[in-house]
Amino acid sequence: MTEHWVVNASPLIVLARLGQEELLLALADQVVVPAAVAAEIQAGPAEDRARQVLAAGRFALIDTPPPPAELLSWDLGYGETAVLALALADKKMDRSFG
């Protein structure tokens, strides 16, 4: 079965700092990063390794649909909201990204 993971900023930042971003690529066939998550990471310090990892282009960057009002009411961060909005909008992600 093909695995497609959608990740928020935290795992990318932590794994990049540890030099272990390869773990994501080893565990999933494709790692998807919503544009809002990429923007969060790119807003960080220039020397942040997570920015370099994103710039390498090994993860699929995608736009996400507008989140539903109920999701916005949860008061999550932009990245978390984008990840959940994508999951809610496309319950058949395996077929969409495959």
PDB file of C-alpha atoms in Angstrom:
ATOM      1  CA  MET A   1       0.000   0.000   0.000  1.00  0.00           C
ATOM      2  CA  THR A   2       1.235   3.474  -0.873  1.00  0.00           C
ATOM      3  CA  GLU A   3       1.722   5.787   2.109  1.00  0.00           C
ATOM      4  CA  HIS A   4       1.232   9.554   1.801  1.00  0.00           C
ATOM      5  CA  TRP A   5       1.835  11.589   4.936  1.00  0.00           C
ATOM      6  CA  VAL A   6       0.762  15.180   5.473  1.00  0.00           C
ATOM      7  CA  VAL A   7       2.941  16.823   8.114  1.00  0.00           C
ATOM      8  CA  ASN A   8       2.883  20.042  10.069  1.00  0.00           C
ATOM      9  CA  ALA A   9       5.894  22.118  11.073  1.00  0.00           C
ATOM     10  CA  SER A  10       6.868  20.424  14.344  1.00  0.00           C
ATOM     11  CA  PRO A  11       8.066  17.069  12.983  1.00  0.00           C
ATOM     12  CA  LEU A  12       9.919  18.771  10.142  1.00  0.00           C
ATOM     13  CA  ILE A  13      11.648  21.235  12.458  1.00  0.00           C
ATOM     14  CA  VAL A  14      12.616  18.650  15.066  1.00  0.00           C
ATOM     15  CA  LEU A  15      13.779  16.007  12.604  1.00  0.00           C
ATOM     16  CA  ALA A  16      15.723  18.572  10.559  1.00  0.00           C
ATOM     17  CA  ARG A  17      17.505  19.851  13.670  1.00  0.00           C
ATOM     18  CA  LEU A  18      18.492  16.285  14.467  1.00  0.00           C
ATOM     19  CA  GLY A  19      19.556  15.654  10.873  1.00  0.00           C
ATOM     20  CA  GLN A  20      16.948  12.891  10.652  1.00  0.00           C
ATOM     21  CA  GLU A  21      14.458  14.237   8.108  1.00  0.00           C
ATOM     22  CA  GLU A  22      15.224  11.104   6.084  1.00  0.00           C
ATOM     23  CA  LEU A  23      13.039   9.176   8.539  1.00  0.00           C
ATOM     24  CA  LEU A  24       9.937  10.761   7.034  1.00  0.00           C
ATOM     25  CA  LEU A  25      11.020   9.779   3.545  1.00  0.00           C
ATOM     26  CA  ALA A  26      11.899   6.261   4.687  1.00  0.00           C
ATOM     27  CA  LEU A  27       8.500   5.693   6.299  1.00  0.00           C
ATOM     28  CA  ALA A  28       6.236   7.208   3.639  1.00  0.00           C
ATOM     29  CA  ASP A  29       6.232   7.038  -0.133  1.00  0.00           C
ATOM     30  CA  GLN A  30       5.434  10.741  -0.291  1.00  0.00           C
ATOM     31  CA  VAL A  31       5.580  13.465   2.345  1.00  0.00           C
ATOM     32  CA  VAL A  32       3.175  16.333   1.734  1.00  0.00           C
ATOM     33  CA  VAL A  33       3.725  19.764   3.284  1.00  0.00           C
ATOM     34  CA  PRO A  34       0.808  22.227   3.114  1.00  0.00           C
ATOM     35  CA  ALA A  35       1.762  25.732   1.949  1.00  0.00           C
ATOM     36  CA  ALA A  36       0.815  27.181   5.363  1.00  0.00           C
ATOM     37  CA  VAL A  37       3.277  24.811   7.038  1.00  0.00           C
ATOM     38  CA  ALA A  38       6.009  25.751   4.574  1.00  0.00           C
ATOM     39  CA  ALA A  39       5.309  29.446   5.249  1.00  0.00           C
ATOM     40  CA  GLU A  40       5.638  28.849   9.008  1.00  0.00           C
ATOM     41  CA  ILE A  41       9.017  27.210   8.528  1.00  0.00           C
ATOM     42  CA  GLN A  42      10.232  29.803   6.020  1.00  0.00           C
ATOM     43  CA  ALA A  43       9.341  32.571   8.481  1.00  0.00           C
ATOM     44  CA  GLY A  44      11.896  31.153  10.912  1.00  0.00           C
ATOM     45  CA  PRO A  45      15.583  32.026  11.130  1.00  0.00           C
ATOM     46  CA  ALA A  46      17.545  31.841   7.870  1.00  0.00           C
ATOM     47  CA  GLU A  47      19.985  29.340   9.370  1.00  0.00           C
ATOM     48  CA  ASP A  48      17.201  26.972  10.469  1.00  0.00           C
ATOM     49  CA  ARG A  49      17.916  23.556   8.989  1.00  0.00           C
ATOM     50  CA  ALA A  50      14.188  22.974   8.373  1.00  0.00           C
ATOM     51  CA  ARG A  51      14.238  25.831   5.847  1.00  0.00           C
ATOM     52  CA  GLN A  52      17.123  24.163   4.041  1.00  0.00           C
ATOM     53  CA  VAL A  53      15.310  20.828   4.036  1.00  0.00           C
ATOM     54  CA  LEU A  54      12.225  22.414   2.449  1.00  0.00           C
ATOM     55  CA  ALA A  55      14.335  24.256  -0.117  1.00  0.00           C
ATOM     56  CA  ALA A  56      15.840  20.937  -1.226  1.00  0.00           C
ATOM     57  CA  GLY A  57      12.450  20.078  -2.751  1.00  0.00           C
ATOM     58  CA  ARG A  58      12.197  16.515  -1.483  1.00  0.00           C
ATOM     59  CA  PHE A  59       8.739  17.020  -0.005  1.00  0.00           C
ATOM     60  CA  ALA A  60       5.603  17.797  -2.016  1.00  0.00           C
ATOM     61  CA  LEU A  61       4.357  21.333  -1.270  1.00  0.00           C
ATOM     62  CA  ILE A  62       0.648  21.829  -1.876  1.00  0.00           C
ATOM     63  CA  ASP A  63      -2.004  24.480  -1.403  1.00  0.00           C
ATOM     64  CA  THR A  64      -4.854  23.559   0.886  1.00  0.00           C
ATOM     65  CA  PRO A  65      -8.547  24.321   0.658  1.00  0.00           C
ATOM     66  CA  PRO A  66     -10.092  26.928   2.943  1.00  0.00           C
ATOM     67  CA  PRO A  67     -10.773  25.336   6.325  1.00  0.00           C
ATOM     68  CA  PRO A  68     -14.376  24.870   7.423  1.00  0.00           C
ATOM     69  CA  ALA A  69     -15.694  27.248  10.096  1.00  0.00           C
ATOM     70  CA  GLU A  70     -15.830  24.482  12.695  1.00  0.00           C
ATOM     71  CA  LEU A  71     -12.131  23.794  12.233  1.00  0.00           C
ATOM     72  CA  LEU A  72     -11.318  27.497  12.569  1.00  0.00           C
ATOM     73  CA  SER A  73     -13.208  27.555  15.858  1.00  0.00           C
ATOM     74  CA  TRP A  74     -10.651  25.130  17.316  1.00  0.00           C
ATOM     75  CA  ASP A  75      -8.128  28.000  17.396  1.00  0.00           C
ATOM     76  CA  LEU A  76      -5.189  25.922  16.154  1.00  0.00           C
ATOM     77  CA  GLY A  77      -2.102  27.287  14.425  1.00  0.00           C
ATOM     78  CA  TYR A  78      -2.072  27.886  10.665  1.00  0.00           C
ATOM     79  CA  GLY A  79      -0.066  24.761   9.946  1.00  0.00           C
ATOM     80  CA  GLU A  80      -2.185  22.431  12.048  1.00  0.00           C
ATOM     81  CA  THR A  81      -5.335  23.931  10.559  1.00  0.00           C
ATOM     82  CA  ALA A  82      -4.007  23.416   7.019  1.00  0.00           C
ATOM     83  CA  VAL A  83      -3.139  19.767   7.693  1.00  0.00           C
ATOM     84  CA  LEU A  84      -6.598  19.044   9.085  1.00  0.00           C
ATOM     85  CA  ALA A  85      -8.371  21.033   6.349  1.00  0.00           C
ATOM     86  CA  LEU A  86      -6.586  18.960   3.738  1.00  0.00           C
ATOM     87  CA  ALA A  87      -7.562  15.725   5.459  1.00  0.00           C
ATOM     88  CA  LEU A  88     -11.195  16.817   5.751  1.00  0.00           C
ATOM     89  CA  ALA A  89     -11.387  17.995   2.133  1.00  0.00           C
ATOM     90  CA  ASP A  90      -9.846  14.890   0.647  1.00  0.00           C
ATOM     91  CA  LYS A  91     -10.695  11.723   2.504  1.00  0.00           C
ATOM     92  CA  LYS A  92      -9.305   9.791  -0.457  1.00  0.00           C
ATOM     93  CA  MET A  93      -5.817  11.295  -0.344  1.00  0.00           C
ATOM     94  CA  ASP A  94      -4.117   8.069  -1.377  1.00  0.00           C
ATOM     95  CA  ARG A  95      -5.855   8.206  -4.744  1.00  0.00           C
ATOM     96  CA  SER A  96      -5.378  11.968  -5.129  1.00  0.00           C
ATOM     97  CA  PHE A  97      -1.622  11.915  -4.608  1.00  0.00           C
ATOM     98  CA  GLY A  98      -0.963   8.525  -6.145  1.00  0.00           C
TER      99      GLY A  98
END
